[in-house]
């Protein structure tokens, strides 16, 4: 965060906010698959399930089949929107990373050009090339992974919170199983 300039910090905060929005849209898309699949397996479920029946009557559908088609298109739309947001977020994070790499490279070049002449006699110009490569590595290995990790963490956190809300016992046993598996693997190696 300290490597970023003021504009870069604002853009990083925007990326974090966009990653939260993308995670929310992804959550809605993923959780909307369950009612759609249940309705696809049993179209008459629309008359017996409270929330589905409310949506069915509120939207004024006459046939469960047309409601199923509309629900399928809505799920497809949400998943498409989620994927488009993720693509745009990845592009924006890459854009910010490249901008910061350019800013660091220009600062290094400016420092190099402001040196006195005797300094150039004692230095090799390959040092500048190496430092510019290091600036690229700093940007690529720090900024971009950080943006992607935060984006994925938001998605996982929201999914886990929804699962805890609806099925806390399943989450408890799932994490217990993963912890047991992890300790077994650690003990073996």
PDB file of C-alpha atoms in Angstrom:
ATOM      1  CA  UNK A   1       0.000   0.000   0.000  1.00  0.00           C
ATOM      2  CA  UNK A   2       2.922   2.311   0.708  1.00  0.00           C
ATOM      3  CA  UNK A   3       4.281   1.820  -2.815  1.00  0.00           C
ATOM      4  CA  UNK A   4       1.131   3.309  -4.324  1.00  0.00           C
ATOM      5  CA  UNK A   5       0.720   7.000  -4.997  1.00  0.00           C
ATOM      6  CA  UNK A   6      -2.460   8.856  -3.998  1.00  0.00           C
ATOM      7  CA  UNK A   7      -4.295   8.012  -7.233  1.00  0.00           C
ATOM      8  CA  UNK A   8      -3.135   4.400  -6.995  1.00  0.00           C
ATOM      9  CA  UNK A   9      -4.455   4.138  -3.434  1.00  0.00           C
ATOM     10  CA  UNK A  10      -7.838   5.444  -4.504  1.00  0.00           C
ATOM     11  CA  UNK A  11      -7.905   2.981  -7.380  1.00  0.00           C
ATOM     12  CA  UNK A  12      -6.911   0.150  -5.044  1.00  0.00           C
ATOM     13  CA  UNK A  13      -9.802   1.034  -2.751  1.00  0.00           C
ATOM     14  CA  UNK A  14     -12.067   1.049  -5.796  1.00  0.00           C
ATOM     15  CA  UNK A  15     -10.815  -2.414  -6.743  1.00  0.00           C
ATOM     16  CA  UNK A  16     -11.594  -3.661  -3.238  1.00  0.00           C
ATOM     17  CA  UNK A  17     -15.104  -2.165  -3.402  1.00  0.00           C
ATOM     18  CA  UNK A  18     -15.649  -3.648  -6.864  1.00  0.00           C
ATOM     19  CA  UNK A  19     -14.437  -7.027  -5.621  1.00  0.00           C
ATOM     20  CA  UNK A  20     -17.048  -6.901  -2.851  1.00  0.00           C
ATOM     21  CA  UNK A  21     -19.733  -6.055  -5.411  1.00  0.00           C
ATOM     22  CA  UNK A  22     -18.517  -8.824  -7.727  1.00  0.00           C
ATOM     23  CA  UNK A  23     -18.520 -11.299  -4.842  1.00  0.00           C
ATOM     24  CA  UNK A  24     -22.083 -10.300  -3.965  1.00  0.00           C
ATOM     25  CA  UNK A  25     -23.281 -10.782  -7.547  1.00  0.00           C
ATOM     26  CA  UNK A  26     -21.437 -14.105  -7.700  1.00  0.00           C
ATOM     27  CA  UNK A  27     -23.109 -15.163  -4.456  1.00  0.00           C
ATOM     28  CA  UNK A  28     -26.559 -14.334  -5.831  1.00  0.00           C
ATOM     29  CA  UNK A  29     -25.756 -16.223  -9.033  1.00  0.00           C
ATOM     30  CA  UNK A  30     -24.493 -19.312  -7.243  1.00  0.00           C
ATOM     31  CA  UNK A  31     -27.300 -19.404  -4.674  1.00  0.00           C
ATOM     32  CA  UNK A  32     -29.948 -18.920  -7.358  1.00  0.00           C
ATOM     33  CA  UNK A  33     -28.928 -22.213  -8.960  1.00  0.00           C
ATOM     34  CA  UNK A  34     -30.409 -24.250  -6.072  1.00  0.00           C
ATOM     35  CA  UNK A  35     -34.049 -23.108  -6.450  1.00  0.00           C
ATOM     36  CA  UNK A  36     -33.763 -23.382 -10.222  1.00  0.00           C
ATOM     37  CA  UNK A  37     -32.491 -26.978 -10.048  1.00  0.00           C
ATOM     38  CA  UNK A  38     -35.176 -27.900  -7.502  1.00  0.00           C
ATOM     39  CA  UNK A  39     -37.851 -26.438  -9.762  1.00  0.00           C
ATOM     40  CA  UNK A  40     -36.373 -28.160 -12.833  1.00  0.00           C
ATOM     41  CA  UNK A  41     -36.597 -31.508 -11.058  1.00  0.00           C
ATOM     42  CA  UNK A  42     -40.147 -30.889  -9.817  1.00  0.00           C
ATOM     43  CA  UNK A  43     -42.043 -28.098 -11.637  1.00  0.00           C
ATOM     44  CA  UNK A  44     -45.042 -28.485  -9.297  1.00  0.00           C
ATOM     45  CA  UNK A  45     -42.799 -27.286  -6.467  1.00  0.00           C
ATOM     46  CA  UNK A  46     -43.766 -23.768  -7.491  1.00  0.00           C
ATOM     47  CA  UNK A  47     -47.181 -24.313  -5.875  1.00  0.00           C
ATOM     48  CA  UNK A  48     -45.885 -25.796  -2.616  1.00  0.00           C
ATOM     49  CA  UNK A  49     -42.761 -23.726  -1.879  1.00  0.00           C
ATOM     50  CA  UNK A  50     -43.533 -20.449  -0.097  1.00  0.00           C
ATOM     51  CA  UNK A  51     -40.892 -18.138  -1.611  1.00  0.00           C
ATOM     52  CA  UNK A  52     -41.190 -19.634  -5.103  1.00  0.00           C
ATOM     53  CA  UNK A  53     -44.974 -19.425  -4.960  1.00  0.00           C
ATOM     54  CA  UNK A  54     -44.804 -15.768  -3.918  1.00  0.00           C
ATOM     55  CA  UNK A  55     -42.464 -14.883  -6.784  1.00  0.00           C
ATOM     56  CA  UNK A  56     -44.571 -16.985  -9.182  1.00  0.00           C
ATOM     57  CA  UNK A  57     -47.800 -15.188  -8.292  1.00  0.00           C
ATOM     58  CA  UNK A  58     -46.188 -11.741  -7.956  1.00  0.00           C
ATOM     59  CA  UNK A  59     -44.773 -11.937 -11.489  1.00  0.00           C
ATOM     60  CA  UNK A  60     -48.101 -13.275 -12.810  1.00  0.00           C
ATOM     61  CA  UNK A  61     -46.982 -16.464 -14.534  1.00  0.00           C
ATOM     62  CA  UNK A  62     -49.737 -18.789 -15.791  1.00  0.00           C
ATOM     63  CA  UNK A  63     -47.672 -21.956 -16.272  1.00  0.00           C
ATOM     64  CA  UNK A  64     -44.880 -23.416 -14.102  1.00  0.00           C
ATOM     65  CA  UNK A  65     -42.972 -24.169 -17.318  1.00  0.00           C
ATOM     66  CA  UNK A  66     -42.779 -20.477 -18.307  1.00  0.00           C
ATOM     67  CA  UNK A  67     -41.732 -19.598 -14.765  1.00  0.00           C
ATOM     68  CA  UNK A  68     -38.986 -22.235 -14.985  1.00  0.00           C
ATOM     69  CA  UNK A  69     -37.784 -20.731 -18.281  1.00  0.00           C
ATOM     70  CA  UNK A  70     -37.766 -17.207 -16.786  1.00  0.00           C
ATOM     71  CA  UNK A  71     -35.954 -18.427 -13.671  1.00  0.00           C
ATOM     72  CA  UNK A  72     -33.390 -20.207 -15.852  1.00  0.00           C
ATOM     73  CA  UNK A  73     -32.790 -17.051 -17.877  1.00  0.00           C
ATOM     74  CA  UNK A  74     -32.439 -15.036 -14.656  1.00  0.00           C
ATOM     75  CA  UNK A  75     -29.876 -17.511 -13.274  1.00  0.00           C
ATOM     76  CA  UNK A  76     -27.992 -17.456 -16.580  1.00  0.00           C
ATOM     77  CA  UNK A  77     -28.082 -13.661 -16.563  1.00  0.00           C
ATOM     78  CA  UNK A  78     -26.743 -13.457 -13.011  1.00  0.00           C
ATOM     79  CA  UNK A  79     -23.920 -15.892 -13.753  1.00  0.00           C
ATOM     80  CA  UNK A  80     -23.063 -14.038 -16.969  1.00  0.00           C
ATOM     81  CA  UNK A  81     -23.062 -10.714 -15.155  1.00  0.00           C
ATOM     82  CA  UNK A  82     -20.860 -12.192 -12.430  1.00  0.00           C
ATOM     83  CA  UNK A  83     -18.361 -13.467 -14.997  1.00  0.00           C
ATOM     84  CA  UNK A  84     -18.340 -10.145 -16.861  1.00  0.00           C
ATOM     85  CA  UNK A  85     -17.720  -8.293 -13.599  1.00  0.00           C
ATOM     86  CA  UNK A  86     -14.865 -10.657 -12.772  1.00  0.00           C
ATOM     87  CA  UNK A  87     -13.323 -10.090 -16.201  1.00  0.00           C
ATOM     88  CA  UNK A  88     -13.632  -6.328 -15.819  1.00  0.00           C
ATOM     89  CA  UNK A  89     -12.221  -6.472 -12.285  1.00  0.00           C
ATOM     90  CA  UNK A  90      -9.207  -8.509 -13.493  1.00  0.00           C
ATOM     91  CA  UNK A  91      -8.629  -6.002 -16.298  1.00  0.00           C
ATOM     92  CA  UNK A  92      -8.898  -3.050 -13.919  1.00  0.00           C
ATOM     93  CA  UNK A  93      -6.499  -4.651 -11.417  1.00  0.00           C
ATOM     94  CA  UNK A  94      -4.030  -5.332 -14.247  1.00  0.00           C
ATOM     95  CA  UNK A  95      -4.403  -1.728 -15.433  1.00  0.00           C
ATOM     96  CA  UNK A  96      -3.619  -0.394 -11.940  1.00  0.00           C
ATOM     97  CA  UNK A  97      -0.661  -2.771 -11.616  1.00  0.00           C
ATOM     98  CA  UNK A  98       0.753  -1.659 -14.964  1.00  0.00           C
ATOM     99  CA  UNK A  99       0.258   1.999 -14.039  1.00  0.00           C
ATOM    100  CA  UNK A 100       2.164   1.521 -10.780  1.00  0.00           C
ATOM    101  CA  UNK A 101       4.921  -0.354 -12.583  1.00  0.00           C
ATOM    102  CA  UNK A 102       5.200   2.533 -15.042  1.00  0.00           C
ATOM    103  CA  UNK A 103       5.284   5.077 -12.190  1.00  0.00           C
ATOM    104  CA  UNK A 104       8.061   3.177 -10.374  1.00  0.00           C
ATOM    105  CA  UNK A 105      10.077   2.776 -13.582  1.00  0.00           C
ATOM    106  CA  UNK A 106       9.787   6.474 -14.383  1.00  0.00           C
ATOM    107  CA  UNK A 107      10.905   7.403 -10.864  1.00  0.00           C
ATOM    108  CA  UNK A 108      13.945   5.136 -11.192  1.00  0.00           C
ATOM    109  CA  UNK A 109      14.774   6.547 -14.619  1.00  0.00           C
ATOM    110  CA  UNK A 110      14.403  10.115 -13.330  1.00  0.00           C
ATOM    111  CA  UNK A 111      16.763   9.327 -10.448  1.00  0.00           C
ATOM    112  CA  UNK A 112      19.207   7.763 -12.910  1.00  0.00           C
ATOM    113  CA  UNK A 113      19.129  10.777 -15.238  1.00  0.00           C
ATOM    114  CA  UNK A 114      19.687  13.305 -12.432  1.00  0.00           C
ATOM    115  CA  UNK A 115      23.006  11.779 -11.339  1.00  0.00           C
ATOM    116  CA  UNK A 116      26.280  13.683 -11.957  1.00  0.00           C
ATOM    117  CA  UNK A 117      28.510  12.633 -14.845  1.00  0.00           C
ATOM    118  CA  UNK A 118      31.275  11.015 -12.715  1.00  0.00           C
ATOM    119  CA  UNK A 119      28.665   8.623 -11.341  1.00  0.00           C
ATOM    120  CA  UNK A 120      27.937   7.336 -14.883  1.00  0.00           C
ATOM    121  CA  UNK A 121      31.594   6.575 -15.479  1.00  0.00           C
ATOM    122  CA  UNK A 122      31.657   4.224 -12.502  1.00  0.00           C
ATOM    123  CA  UNK A 123      28.314   2.538 -13.250  1.00  0.00           C
ATOM    124  CA  UNK A 124      27.172   0.005 -15.778  1.00  0.00           C
ATOM    125  CA  UNK A 125      24.031   0.853 -17.772  1.00  0.00           C
ATOM    126  CA  UNK A 126      22.840  -2.705 -17.209  1.00  0.00           C
ATOM    127  CA  UNK A 127      22.138  -1.709 -13.593  1.00  0.00           C
ATOM    128  CA  UNK A 128      19.336   0.560 -14.818  1.00  0.00           C
ATOM    129  CA  UNK A 129      17.831  -2.257 -16.875  1.00  0.00           C
ATOM    130  CA  UNK A 130      17.972  -4.566 -13.855  1.00  0.00           C
ATOM    131  CA  UNK A 131      16.301  -1.987 -11.614  1.00  0.00           C
ATOM    132  CA  UNK A 132      13.531  -1.406 -14.148  1.00  0.00           C
ATOM    133  CA  UNK A 133      12.971  -5.166 -14.213  1.00  0.00           C
ATOM    134  CA  UNK A 134      12.788  -5.138 -10.423  1.00  0.00           C
ATOM    135  CA  UNK A 135      10.148  -2.390 -10.566  1.00  0.00           C
ATOM    136  CA  UNK A 136       8.078  -4.597 -12.859  1.00  0.00           C
ATOM    137  CA  UNK A 137       8.466  -7.554 -10.505  1.00  0.00           C
ATOM    138  CA  UNK A 138       7.433  -5.439  -7.515  1.00  0.00           C
ATOM    139  CA  UNK A 139       4.253  -4.396  -9.297  1.00  0.00           C
ATOM    140  CA  UNK A 140       3.479  -7.825 -10.763  1.00  0.00           C
ATOM    141  CA  UNK A 141       4.318  -9.858  -7.666  1.00  0.00           C
ATOM    142  CA  UNK A 142       2.733  -7.527  -5.095  1.00  0.00           C
ATOM    143  CA  UNK A 143      -0.162  -5.525  -6.515  1.00  0.00           C
ATOM    144  CA  UNK A 144      -1.876  -8.000  -8.836  1.00  0.00           C
ATOM    145  CA  UNK A 145      -1.860 -11.019  -6.464  1.00  0.00           C
ATOM    146  CA  UNK A 146      -3.091  -8.829  -3.622  1.00  0.00           C
ATOM    147  CA  UNK A 147      -6.057  -7.642  -5.688  1.00  0.00           C
ATOM    148  CA  UNK A 148      -6.954 -11.184  -6.759  1.00  0.00           C
ATOM    149  CA  UNK A 149      -6.582 -12.622  -3.244  1.00  0.00           C
ATOM    150  CA  UNK A 150      -8.874  -9.978  -1.783  1.00  0.00           C
ATOM    151  CA  UNK A 151     -11.427 -10.598  -4.521  1.00  0.00           C
ATOM    152  CA  UNK A 152     -11.473 -14.357  -3.921  1.00  0.00           C
ATOM    153  CA  UNK A 153     -11.528 -13.925  -0.134  1.00  0.00           C
ATOM    154  CA  UNK A 154     -14.675 -11.770  -0.386  1.00  0.00           C
ATOM    155  CA  UNK A 155     -16.362 -14.465  -2.480  1.00  0.00           C
ATOM    156  CA  UNK A 156     -15.386 -17.267  -0.124  1.00  0.00           C
ATOM    157  CA  UNK A 157     -16.361 -15.266   2.968  1.00  0.00           C
ATOM    158  CA  UNK A 158     -19.795 -14.421   1.600  1.00  0.00           C
ATOM    159  CA  UNK A 159     -20.429 -18.018   0.507  1.00  0.00           C
ATOM    160  CA  UNK A 160     -19.377 -19.361   3.908  1.00  0.00           C
ATOM    161  CA  UNK A 161     -21.596 -16.834   5.709  1.00  0.00           C
ATOM    162  CA  UNK A 162     -24.600 -17.834   3.608  1.00  0.00           C
ATOM    163  CA  UNK A 163     -23.870 -21.509   4.200  1.00  0.00           C
ATOM    164  CA  UNK A 164     -23.496 -20.922   7.947  1.00  0.00           C
ATOM    165  CA  UNK A 165     -26.832 -19.114   7.963  1.00  0.00           C
ATOM    166  CA  UNK A 166     -28.686 -21.899   6.136  1.00  0.00           C
ATOM    167  CA  UNK A 167     -26.737 -25.018   7.212  1.00  0.00           C
ATOM    168  CA  UNK A 168     -24.501 -24.345  10.240  1.00  0.00           C
ATOM    169  CA  UNK A 169     -24.189 -28.035  11.130  1.00  0.00           C
ATOM    170  CA  UNK A 170     -22.970 -28.943   7.634  1.00  0.00           C
ATOM    171  CA  UNK A 171     -20.332 -26.197   7.812  1.00  0.00           C
ATOM    172  CA  UNK A 172     -19.204 -27.372  11.241  1.00  0.00           C
ATOM    173  CA  UNK A 173     -18.748 -30.956  10.040  1.00  0.00           C
ATOM    174  CA  UNK A 174     -17.199 -29.813   6.750  1.00  0.00           C
ATOM    175  CA  UNK A 175     -14.556 -27.695   8.470  1.00  0.00           C
ATOM    176  CA  UNK A 176     -13.978 -30.459  11.008  1.00  0.00           C
ATOM    177  CA  UNK A 177     -13.384 -32.943   8.192  1.00  0.00           C
ATOM    178  CA  UNK A 178     -10.988 -30.562   6.411  1.00  0.00           C
ATOM    179  CA  UNK A 179      -9.104 -29.918   9.646  1.00  0.00           C
ATOM    180  CA  UNK A 180      -8.812 -33.658  10.304  1.00  0.00           C
ATOM    181  CA  UNK A 181      -7.636 -34.257   6.744  1.00  0.00           C
ATOM    182  CA  UNK A 182      -5.101 -31.436   7.030  1.00  0.00           C
ATOM    183  CA  UNK A 183      -3.640 -32.784  10.288  1.00  0.00           C
ATOM    184  CA  UNK A 184      -3.394 -36.286   8.801  1.00  0.00           C
ATOM    185  CA  UNK A 185      -1.525 -34.976   5.769  1.00  0.00           C
ATOM    186  CA  UNK A 186       0.773 -32.860   7.970  1.00  0.00           C
ATOM    187  CA  UNK A 187       1.561 -35.818  10.235  1.00  0.00           C
ATOM    188  CA  UNK A 188       2.352 -38.013   7.249  1.00  0.00           C
ATOM    189  CA  UNK A 189       4.854 -35.577   5.725  1.00  0.00           C
TER     190      UNK A 189
END
